[in-house]
Short mmCIF file of C-alpha atoms in Angstrom, two decimals:
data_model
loop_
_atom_site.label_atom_id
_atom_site.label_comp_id
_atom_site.label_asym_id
_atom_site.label_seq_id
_atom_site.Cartn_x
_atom_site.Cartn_y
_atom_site.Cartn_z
CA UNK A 773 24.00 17.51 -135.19
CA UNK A 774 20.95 16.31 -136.81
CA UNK A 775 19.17 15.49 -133.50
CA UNK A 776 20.20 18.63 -132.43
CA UNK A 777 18.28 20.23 -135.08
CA UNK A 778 15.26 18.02 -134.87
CA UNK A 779 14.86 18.93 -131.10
CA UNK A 780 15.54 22.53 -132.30
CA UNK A 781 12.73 22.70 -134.54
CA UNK A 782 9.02 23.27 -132.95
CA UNK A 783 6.99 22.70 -135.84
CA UNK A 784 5.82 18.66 -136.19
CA UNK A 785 5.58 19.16 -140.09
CA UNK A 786 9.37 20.15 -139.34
CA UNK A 787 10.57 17.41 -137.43
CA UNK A 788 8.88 15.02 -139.62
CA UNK A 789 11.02 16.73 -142.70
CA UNK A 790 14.05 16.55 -141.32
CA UNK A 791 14.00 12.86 -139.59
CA UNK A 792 12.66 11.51 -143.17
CA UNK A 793 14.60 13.37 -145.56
CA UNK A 794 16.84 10.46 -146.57
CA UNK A 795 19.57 12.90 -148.49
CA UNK A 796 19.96 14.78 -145.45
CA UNK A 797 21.19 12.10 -143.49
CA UNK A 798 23.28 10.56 -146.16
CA UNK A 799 25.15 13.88 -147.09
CA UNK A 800 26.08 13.77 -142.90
CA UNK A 801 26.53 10.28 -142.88
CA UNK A 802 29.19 11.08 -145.60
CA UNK A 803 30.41 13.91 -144.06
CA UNK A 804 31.45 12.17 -141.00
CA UNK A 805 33.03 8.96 -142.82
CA UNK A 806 35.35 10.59 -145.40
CA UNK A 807 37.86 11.69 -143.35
CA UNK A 808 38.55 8.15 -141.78
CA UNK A 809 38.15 6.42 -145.34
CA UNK A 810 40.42 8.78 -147.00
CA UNK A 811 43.17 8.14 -144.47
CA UNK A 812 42.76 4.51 -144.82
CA UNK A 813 43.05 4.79 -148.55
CA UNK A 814 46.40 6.63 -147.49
CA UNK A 815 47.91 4.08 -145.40
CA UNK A 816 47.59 1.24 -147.94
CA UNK A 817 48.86 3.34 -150.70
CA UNK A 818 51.82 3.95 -148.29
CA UNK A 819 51.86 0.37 -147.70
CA UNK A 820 52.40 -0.32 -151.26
CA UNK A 821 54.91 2.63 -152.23
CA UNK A 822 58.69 1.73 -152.56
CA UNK A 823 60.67 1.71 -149.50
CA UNK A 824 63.92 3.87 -149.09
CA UNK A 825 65.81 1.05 -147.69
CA UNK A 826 65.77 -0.05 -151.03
CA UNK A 827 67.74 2.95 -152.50
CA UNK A 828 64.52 5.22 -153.63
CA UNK A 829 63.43 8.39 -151.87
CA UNK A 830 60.99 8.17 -149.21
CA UNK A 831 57.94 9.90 -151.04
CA UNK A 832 55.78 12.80 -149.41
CA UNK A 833 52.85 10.73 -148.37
CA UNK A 834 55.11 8.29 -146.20
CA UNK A 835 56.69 10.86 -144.70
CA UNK A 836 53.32 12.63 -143.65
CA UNK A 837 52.30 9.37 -142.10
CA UNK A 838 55.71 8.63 -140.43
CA UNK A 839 55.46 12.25 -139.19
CA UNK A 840 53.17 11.56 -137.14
CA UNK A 841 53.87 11.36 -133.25
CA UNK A 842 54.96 7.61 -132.25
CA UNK A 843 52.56 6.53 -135.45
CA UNK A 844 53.90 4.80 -138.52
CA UNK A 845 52.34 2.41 -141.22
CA UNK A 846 51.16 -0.52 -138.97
CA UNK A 847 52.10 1.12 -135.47
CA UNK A 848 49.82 1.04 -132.82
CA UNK A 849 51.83 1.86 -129.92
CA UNK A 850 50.23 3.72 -127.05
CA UNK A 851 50.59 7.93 -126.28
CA UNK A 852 52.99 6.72 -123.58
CA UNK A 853 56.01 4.61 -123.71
CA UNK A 854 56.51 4.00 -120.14
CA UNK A 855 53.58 2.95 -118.85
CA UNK A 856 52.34 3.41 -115.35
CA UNK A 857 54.94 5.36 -112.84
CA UNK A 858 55.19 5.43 -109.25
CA UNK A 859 52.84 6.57 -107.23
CA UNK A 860 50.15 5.48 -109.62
CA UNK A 861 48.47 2.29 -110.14
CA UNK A 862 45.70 1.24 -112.67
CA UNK A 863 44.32 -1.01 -110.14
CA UNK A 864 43.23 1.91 -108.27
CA UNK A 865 39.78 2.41 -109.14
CA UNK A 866 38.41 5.82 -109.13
CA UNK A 867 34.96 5.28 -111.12
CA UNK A 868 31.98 5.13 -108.87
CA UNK A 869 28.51 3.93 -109.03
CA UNK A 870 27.15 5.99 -106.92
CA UNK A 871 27.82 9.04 -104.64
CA UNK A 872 24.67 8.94 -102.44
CA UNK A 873 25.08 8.30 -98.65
CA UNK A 874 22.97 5.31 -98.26
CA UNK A 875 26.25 3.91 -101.35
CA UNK A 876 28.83 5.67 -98.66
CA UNK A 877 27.36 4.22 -95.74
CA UNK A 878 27.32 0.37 -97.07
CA UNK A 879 31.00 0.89 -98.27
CA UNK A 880 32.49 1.68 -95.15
CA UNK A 881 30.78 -0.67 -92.58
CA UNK A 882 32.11 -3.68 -94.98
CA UNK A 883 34.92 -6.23 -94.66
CA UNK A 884 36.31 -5.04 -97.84
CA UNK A 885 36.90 -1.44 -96.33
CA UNK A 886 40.22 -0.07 -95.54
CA UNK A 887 41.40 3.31 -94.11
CA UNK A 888 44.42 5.21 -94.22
CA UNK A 889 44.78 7.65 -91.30
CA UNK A 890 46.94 11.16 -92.98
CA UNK A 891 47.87 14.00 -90.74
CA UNK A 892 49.30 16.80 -92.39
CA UNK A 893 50.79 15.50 -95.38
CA UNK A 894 52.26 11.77 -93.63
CA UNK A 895 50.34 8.96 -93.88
CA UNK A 896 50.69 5.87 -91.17
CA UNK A 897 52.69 3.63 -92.07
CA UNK A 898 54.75 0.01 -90.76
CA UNK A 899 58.18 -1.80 -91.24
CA UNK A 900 57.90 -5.05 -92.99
CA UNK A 901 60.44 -7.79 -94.08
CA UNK A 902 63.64 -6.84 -96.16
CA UNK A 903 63.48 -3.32 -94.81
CA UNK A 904 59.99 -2.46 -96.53
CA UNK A 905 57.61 0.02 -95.99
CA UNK A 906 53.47 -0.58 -95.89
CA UNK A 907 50.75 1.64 -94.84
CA UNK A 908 48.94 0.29 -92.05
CA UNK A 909 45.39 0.01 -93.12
CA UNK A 910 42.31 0.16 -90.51
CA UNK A 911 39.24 -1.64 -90.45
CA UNK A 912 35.54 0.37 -89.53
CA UNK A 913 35.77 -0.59 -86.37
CA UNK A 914 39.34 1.00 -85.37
CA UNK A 915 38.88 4.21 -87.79
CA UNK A 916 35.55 5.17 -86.52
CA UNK A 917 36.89 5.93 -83.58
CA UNK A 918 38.49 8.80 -85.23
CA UNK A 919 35.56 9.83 -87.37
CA UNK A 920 34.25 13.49 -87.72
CA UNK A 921 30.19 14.39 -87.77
CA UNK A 922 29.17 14.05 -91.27
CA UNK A 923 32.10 12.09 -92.15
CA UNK A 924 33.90 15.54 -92.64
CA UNK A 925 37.07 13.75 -92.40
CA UNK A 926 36.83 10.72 -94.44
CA UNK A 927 38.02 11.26 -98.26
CA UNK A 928 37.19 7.88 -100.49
CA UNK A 929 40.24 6.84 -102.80
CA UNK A 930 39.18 4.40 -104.81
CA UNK A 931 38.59 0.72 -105.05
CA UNK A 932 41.08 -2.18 -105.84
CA UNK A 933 40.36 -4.46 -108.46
CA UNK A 934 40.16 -5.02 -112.68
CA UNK A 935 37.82 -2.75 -114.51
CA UNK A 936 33.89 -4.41 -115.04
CA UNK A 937 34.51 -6.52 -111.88
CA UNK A 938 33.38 -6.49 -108.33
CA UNK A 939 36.12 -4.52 -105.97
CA UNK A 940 37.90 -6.15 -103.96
CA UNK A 941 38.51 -3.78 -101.46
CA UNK A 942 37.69 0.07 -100.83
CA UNK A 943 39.87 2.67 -99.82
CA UNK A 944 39.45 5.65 -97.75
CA UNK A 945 41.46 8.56 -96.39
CA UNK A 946 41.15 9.33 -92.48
CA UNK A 947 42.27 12.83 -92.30
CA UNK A 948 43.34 13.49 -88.24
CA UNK A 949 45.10 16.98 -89.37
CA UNK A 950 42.09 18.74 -87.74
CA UNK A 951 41.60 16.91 -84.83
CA UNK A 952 43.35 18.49 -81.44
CA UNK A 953 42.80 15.30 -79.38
CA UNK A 954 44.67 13.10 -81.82
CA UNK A 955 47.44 11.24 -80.11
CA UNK A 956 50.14 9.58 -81.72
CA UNK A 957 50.88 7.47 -78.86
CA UNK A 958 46.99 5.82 -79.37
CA UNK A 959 48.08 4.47 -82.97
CA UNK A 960 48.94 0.73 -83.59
CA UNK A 961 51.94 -0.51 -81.93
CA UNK A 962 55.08 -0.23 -84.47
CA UNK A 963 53.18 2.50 -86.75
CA UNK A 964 54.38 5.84 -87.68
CA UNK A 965 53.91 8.74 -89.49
CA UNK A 966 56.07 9.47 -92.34
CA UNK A 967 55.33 11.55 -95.95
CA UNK A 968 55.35 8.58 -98.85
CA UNK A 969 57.33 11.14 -100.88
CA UNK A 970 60.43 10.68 -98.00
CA UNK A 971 59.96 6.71 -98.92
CA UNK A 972 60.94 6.90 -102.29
CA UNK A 973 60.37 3.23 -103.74
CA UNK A 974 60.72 1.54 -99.81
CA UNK A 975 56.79 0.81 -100.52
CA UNK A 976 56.37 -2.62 -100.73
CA UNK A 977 54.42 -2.35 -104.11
CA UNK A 978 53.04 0.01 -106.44
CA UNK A 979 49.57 -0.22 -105.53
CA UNK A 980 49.95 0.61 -102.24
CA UNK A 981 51.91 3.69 -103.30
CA UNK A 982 49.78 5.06 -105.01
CA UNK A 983 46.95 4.66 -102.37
CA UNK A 984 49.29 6.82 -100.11
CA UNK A 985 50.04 9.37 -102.64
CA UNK A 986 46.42 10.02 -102.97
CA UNK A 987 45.42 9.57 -99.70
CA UNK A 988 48.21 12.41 -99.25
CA UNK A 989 47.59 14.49 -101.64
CA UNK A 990 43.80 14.68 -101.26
CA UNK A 991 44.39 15.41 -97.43
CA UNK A 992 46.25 18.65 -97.91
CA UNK A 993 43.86 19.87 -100.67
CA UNK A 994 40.87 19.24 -97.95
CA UNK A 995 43.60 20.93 -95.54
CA UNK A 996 44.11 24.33 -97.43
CA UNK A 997 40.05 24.49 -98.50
CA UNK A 998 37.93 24.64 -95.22
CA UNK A 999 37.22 28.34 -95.78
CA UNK A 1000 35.89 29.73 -98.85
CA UNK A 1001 37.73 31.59 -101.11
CA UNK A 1002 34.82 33.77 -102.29
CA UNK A 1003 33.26 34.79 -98.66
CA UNK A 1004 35.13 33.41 -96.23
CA UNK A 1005 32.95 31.19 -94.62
CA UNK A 1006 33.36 27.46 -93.96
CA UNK A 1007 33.45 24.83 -96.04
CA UNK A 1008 32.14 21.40 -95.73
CA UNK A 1009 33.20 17.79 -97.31
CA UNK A 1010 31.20 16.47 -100.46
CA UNK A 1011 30.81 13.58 -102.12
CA UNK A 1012 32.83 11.46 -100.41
CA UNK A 1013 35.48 14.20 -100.07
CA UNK A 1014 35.86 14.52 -103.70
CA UNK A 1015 34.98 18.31 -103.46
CA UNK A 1016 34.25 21.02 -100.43
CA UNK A 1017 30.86 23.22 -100.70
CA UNK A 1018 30.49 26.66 -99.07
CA UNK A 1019 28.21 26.54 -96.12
CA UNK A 1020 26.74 30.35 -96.90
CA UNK A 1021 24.01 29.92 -98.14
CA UNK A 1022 24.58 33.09 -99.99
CA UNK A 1023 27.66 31.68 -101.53
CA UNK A 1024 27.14 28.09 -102.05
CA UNK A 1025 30.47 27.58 -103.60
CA UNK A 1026 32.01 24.25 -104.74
CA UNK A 1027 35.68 23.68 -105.63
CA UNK A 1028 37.30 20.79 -106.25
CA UNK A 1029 40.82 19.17 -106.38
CA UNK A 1030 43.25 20.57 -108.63
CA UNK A 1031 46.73 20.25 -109.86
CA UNK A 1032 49.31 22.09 -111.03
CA UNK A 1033 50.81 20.88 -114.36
CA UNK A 1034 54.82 20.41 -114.68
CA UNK A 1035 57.05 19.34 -117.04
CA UNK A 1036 60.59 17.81 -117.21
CA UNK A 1037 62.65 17.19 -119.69
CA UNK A 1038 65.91 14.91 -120.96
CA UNK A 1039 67.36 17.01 -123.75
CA UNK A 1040 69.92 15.57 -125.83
CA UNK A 1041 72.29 16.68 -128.69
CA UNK A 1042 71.94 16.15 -132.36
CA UNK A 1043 73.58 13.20 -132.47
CA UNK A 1044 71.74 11.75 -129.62
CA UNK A 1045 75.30 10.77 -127.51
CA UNK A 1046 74.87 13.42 -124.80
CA UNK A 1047 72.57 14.49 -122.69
CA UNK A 1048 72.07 17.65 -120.25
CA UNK A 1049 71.42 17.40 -116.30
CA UNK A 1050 71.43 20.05 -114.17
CA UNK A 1051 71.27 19.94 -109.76
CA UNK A 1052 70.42 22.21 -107.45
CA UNK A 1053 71.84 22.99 -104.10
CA UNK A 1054 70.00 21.19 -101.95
CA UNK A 1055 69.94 17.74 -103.47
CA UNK A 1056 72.70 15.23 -102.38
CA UNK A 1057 76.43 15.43 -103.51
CA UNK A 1058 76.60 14.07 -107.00
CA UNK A 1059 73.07 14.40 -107.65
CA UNK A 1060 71.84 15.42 -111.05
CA UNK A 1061 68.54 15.40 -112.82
CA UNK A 1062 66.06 16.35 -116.02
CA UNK A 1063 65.52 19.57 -115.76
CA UNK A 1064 61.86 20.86 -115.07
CA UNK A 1065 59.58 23.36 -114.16
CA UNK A 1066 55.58 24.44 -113.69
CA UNK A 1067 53.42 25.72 -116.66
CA UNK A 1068 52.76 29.25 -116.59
CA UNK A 1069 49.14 30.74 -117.76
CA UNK A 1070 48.71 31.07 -121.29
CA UNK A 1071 51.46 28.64 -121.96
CA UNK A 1072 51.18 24.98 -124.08
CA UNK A 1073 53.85 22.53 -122.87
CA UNK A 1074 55.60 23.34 -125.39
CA UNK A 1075 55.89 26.46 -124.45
CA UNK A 1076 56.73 25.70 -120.78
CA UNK A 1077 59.72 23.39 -122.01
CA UNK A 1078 61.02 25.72 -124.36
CA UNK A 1079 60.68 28.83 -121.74
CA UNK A 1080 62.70 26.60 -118.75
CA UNK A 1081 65.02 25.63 -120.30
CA UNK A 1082 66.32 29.09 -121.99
CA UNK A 1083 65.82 30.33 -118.52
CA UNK A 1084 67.74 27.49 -116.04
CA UNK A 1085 70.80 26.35 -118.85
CA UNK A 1086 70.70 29.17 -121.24
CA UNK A 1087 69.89 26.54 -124.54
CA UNK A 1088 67.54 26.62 -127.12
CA UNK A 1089 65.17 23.93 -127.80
CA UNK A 1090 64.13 22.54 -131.16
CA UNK A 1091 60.33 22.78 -131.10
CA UNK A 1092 60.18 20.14 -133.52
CA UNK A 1093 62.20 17.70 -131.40
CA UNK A 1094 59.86 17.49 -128.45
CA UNK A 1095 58.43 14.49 -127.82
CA UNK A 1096 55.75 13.60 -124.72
CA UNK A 1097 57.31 10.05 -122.89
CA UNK A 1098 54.96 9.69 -119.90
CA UNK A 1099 53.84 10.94 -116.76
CA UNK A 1100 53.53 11.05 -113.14
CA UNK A 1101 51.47 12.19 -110.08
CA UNK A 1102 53.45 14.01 -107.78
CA UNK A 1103 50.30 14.96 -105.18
CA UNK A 1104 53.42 16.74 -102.64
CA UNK A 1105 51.18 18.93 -102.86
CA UNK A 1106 49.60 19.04 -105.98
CA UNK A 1107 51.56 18.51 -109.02
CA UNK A 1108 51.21 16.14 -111.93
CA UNK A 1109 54.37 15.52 -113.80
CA UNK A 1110 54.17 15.99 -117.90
CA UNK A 1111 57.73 13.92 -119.26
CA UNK A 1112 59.46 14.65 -122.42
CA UNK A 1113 62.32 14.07 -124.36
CA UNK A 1114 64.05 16.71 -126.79
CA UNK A 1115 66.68 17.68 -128.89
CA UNK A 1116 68.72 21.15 -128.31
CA UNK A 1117 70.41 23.47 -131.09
CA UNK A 1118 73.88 22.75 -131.17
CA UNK A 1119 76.00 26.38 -131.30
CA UNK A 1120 77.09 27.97 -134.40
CA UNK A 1121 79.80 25.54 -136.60
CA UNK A 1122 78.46 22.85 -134.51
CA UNK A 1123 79.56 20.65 -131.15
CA UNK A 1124 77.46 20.73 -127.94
CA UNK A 1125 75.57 23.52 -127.12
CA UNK A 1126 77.06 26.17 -124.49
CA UNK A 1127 75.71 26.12 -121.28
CA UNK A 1128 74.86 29.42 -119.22
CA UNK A 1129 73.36 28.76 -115.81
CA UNK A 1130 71.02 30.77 -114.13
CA UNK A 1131 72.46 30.14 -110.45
CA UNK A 1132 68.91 31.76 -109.23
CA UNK A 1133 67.43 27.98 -110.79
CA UNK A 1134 69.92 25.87 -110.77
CA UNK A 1135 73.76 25.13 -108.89
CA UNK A 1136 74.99 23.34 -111.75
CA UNK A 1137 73.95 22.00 -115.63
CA UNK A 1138 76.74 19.93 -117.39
CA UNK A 1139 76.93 17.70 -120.77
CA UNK A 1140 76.94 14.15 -119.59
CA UNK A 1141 77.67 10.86 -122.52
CA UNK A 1142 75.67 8.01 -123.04
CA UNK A 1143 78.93 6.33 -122.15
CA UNK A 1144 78.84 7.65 -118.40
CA UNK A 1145 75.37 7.43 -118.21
CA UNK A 1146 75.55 4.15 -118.51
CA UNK A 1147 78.13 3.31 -115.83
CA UNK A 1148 76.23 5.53 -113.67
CA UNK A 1149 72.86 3.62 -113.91
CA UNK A 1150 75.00 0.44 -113.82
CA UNK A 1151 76.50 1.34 -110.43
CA UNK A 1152 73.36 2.67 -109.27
CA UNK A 1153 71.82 -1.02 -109.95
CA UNK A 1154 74.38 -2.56 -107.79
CA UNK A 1155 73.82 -0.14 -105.28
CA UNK A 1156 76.88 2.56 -105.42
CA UNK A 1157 75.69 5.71 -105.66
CA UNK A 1158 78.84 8.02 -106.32
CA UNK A 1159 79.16 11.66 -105.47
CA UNK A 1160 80.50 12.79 -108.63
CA UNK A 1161 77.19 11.68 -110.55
CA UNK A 1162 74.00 9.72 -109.49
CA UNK A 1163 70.66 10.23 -110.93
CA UNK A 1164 66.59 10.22 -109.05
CA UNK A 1165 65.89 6.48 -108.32
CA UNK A 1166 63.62 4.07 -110.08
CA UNK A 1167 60.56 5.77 -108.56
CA UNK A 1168 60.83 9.29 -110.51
CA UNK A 1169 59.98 9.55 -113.66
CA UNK A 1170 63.03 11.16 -114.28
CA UNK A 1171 64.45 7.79 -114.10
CA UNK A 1172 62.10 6.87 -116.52
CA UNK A 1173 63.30 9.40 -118.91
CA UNK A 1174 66.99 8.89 -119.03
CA UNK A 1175 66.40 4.97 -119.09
CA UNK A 1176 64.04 5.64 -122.26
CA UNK A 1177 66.69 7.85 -123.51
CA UNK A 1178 69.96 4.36 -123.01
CA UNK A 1179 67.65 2.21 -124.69
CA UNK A 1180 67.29 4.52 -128.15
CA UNK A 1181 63.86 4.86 -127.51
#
């Protein structure tokens, strides 16, 4: 702020006021420091106030700090407390130097370049030992072949490798959607097509997941965006297909990627020994799940949470209660998955709350205890899925959720 008003200020008498008035920039040196030492000063008073566990009341100021979301005296656990989900992968790279050609050029004529060919939401893939699944990666010289003018068709992913060091490879998406002369019968001997979502956690590792999700997911965004919104016209591939530009002149729009925020939910009773699943008609036999749903405009997640779940099970949910847990890209096409955990209002004189299904949203919502919810993720383990209840696999994050939920977390 005080640069901001030196560059603000014409007059050189001015500037030379403000940069060398010494109380100026103490009083917003100050300014900007007191908040952080005055909650310092809090958390070692809090340190040093008597403890409940010892029979005294947990005072005010301890319960302000504890208050706060997964933060207590000495806790420095991250936002998240699952970590990274399927279909994503912090080894996947997507910070670049550079987006110039000339950058674009030298990336993909290297050894260390690999392409994914995508056609309409599937992604080529090959069998590999133990009944695993791994995309089947091209070198320049095989995905050239398949190359639009101006690289129309080539998205960049990302490159693999640790943060501050050299990559040790770079990805790219070769989108064939377009392309009437592609032939299926022209692609690698054993390779096929198939959507990674259908795969579930058949992918031989994480990484390579979560190249395929994106390779996927950007693919049907480039898909759905070749005209213009505004005018109509075409649109061409930027930056390394990390955004499309209008080609009218006139026009000259850009748009890029975007995603479409969801969230899902594990609610649980009061006393934390239940938890409510719902299904809907299409899933498998036995199948049950978090419930979940997109956020509307105008909402907060919050809001979305509280709104889905009135609507689908016919329960209210204690604001108060909700807690984020993680997330997860779900780029089928373009969702991102927002995870939390709450608690729902038991009904009057207490018990579990009533449930009231909305058959429009969902077939079925039941109760389910911690008790059966651990057999079923026991039989699950040892591969016995029943039909009366079975759960999303490993690779949702729904999995994630209810798993969070066994362990007390």
């Amino acid at each position: 702020w005080p640069l901001a008003r030196v560059q603000d200020t014409s007059n050189a008498g001015q500037r030379a006021l403000y940069m060398g008035s010494t109380p100026f920039l103490l009083r917003c040196v100050t300014m900007s420091l007191l908040p952080s030492l005055a909650w310092s000063i809090a958390r070692s008073r809090v340190r040093a106030l008597p403890s409940a566990a010892a029979g005294q009341a947990t005072s005010p100021l301890r319960k302000l700090i504890q208050s706060r979301p997964g933060r207590g005296p000495g806790d420095r656990r991250s936002l998240s407390s699952i970590g990274a989900t399927y279909f994503s992968s912090p080894e996947l790279l997507r910070i670049r130097d550079a987006d110039s050609a000339d950058d674009l050029d030298e990336s993909v004529s290297n050894e260390a370049a690999r392409f994914l060919l995508v056609k309409d939401g599937k992604c080529l893939v090959k069998d590999i030992a133990d009944g695993g699944i791994s995309p089947e990666y091209m070198k320049w010289h095989e995905a050239k072949e398949w190359l639009q003018p101006r690289n129309e068709n080539m998205i960049w992913l990302g490159n693999a490798g640790k943060e501050g060091a050299e990559p040790e490879n770079t990805y790219f998406a070769l989108d064939v959607s377009s392309i009437p002369s592609f032939d299926e019968q022209r692609m690698p001997s054993g390779a096929r097509l198939l959507s990674p979502r259908t795969l579930a956690s058949s992918v031989e590792s994480e990484f390579n997941a979560a190249v395929m999700a994106t390779a996927v997911g950007k693919g049907l965004w480039h898909q759905v965006n070749r005209f213009c919104t505004r005018c109509g016209s075409r649109t061409e591939s930027r930056n390394s297909g990390s955004s499309r530009k209008c080609t009218n002149p006139e026009c000259a729009k850009s748009v890029f990627p975007r995603i479409d925020p969801a969230v899902i939910v594990l609610l649980s009773s009061k006393d934390r020994q239940h938890c409510l699943l719902g299904r809907q008609s299409r899933w498998v036999k036995g199948r049950y799940s978090c419930l979940a749903g997109f956020v509307e405009v105008g909402e907060t997640l919050e809001d979305a949470i509280i709104r889905e779940v009135k609507e689908e099970a016919g329960v209210r949910v204690k604001r108060d209660s909700i807690q984020y847990v993680g997330s997860q890209p779900w780029p089928f096409p373009q969702s991102l998955m927002l995870g939390f955990h709450a608690e729902v209002e038991e009904r009057e004189g207490g018990g579990l709350a009533e449930i009231m299904v909305d058959e429009n949203e969902l077939e079925h919502a039941q109760w389910v205890s911690r008790a059966q919810m651990q057999r079923c993720v026991k039989e699950m383990a040892e591969g016995h899925v029943s039909e009366k209840l079975s759960i999303p696999g490993s690779y949702a994050l729904a999995y994630n959720l209810i798993n969070e939920w066994l362990k007390g977390q």
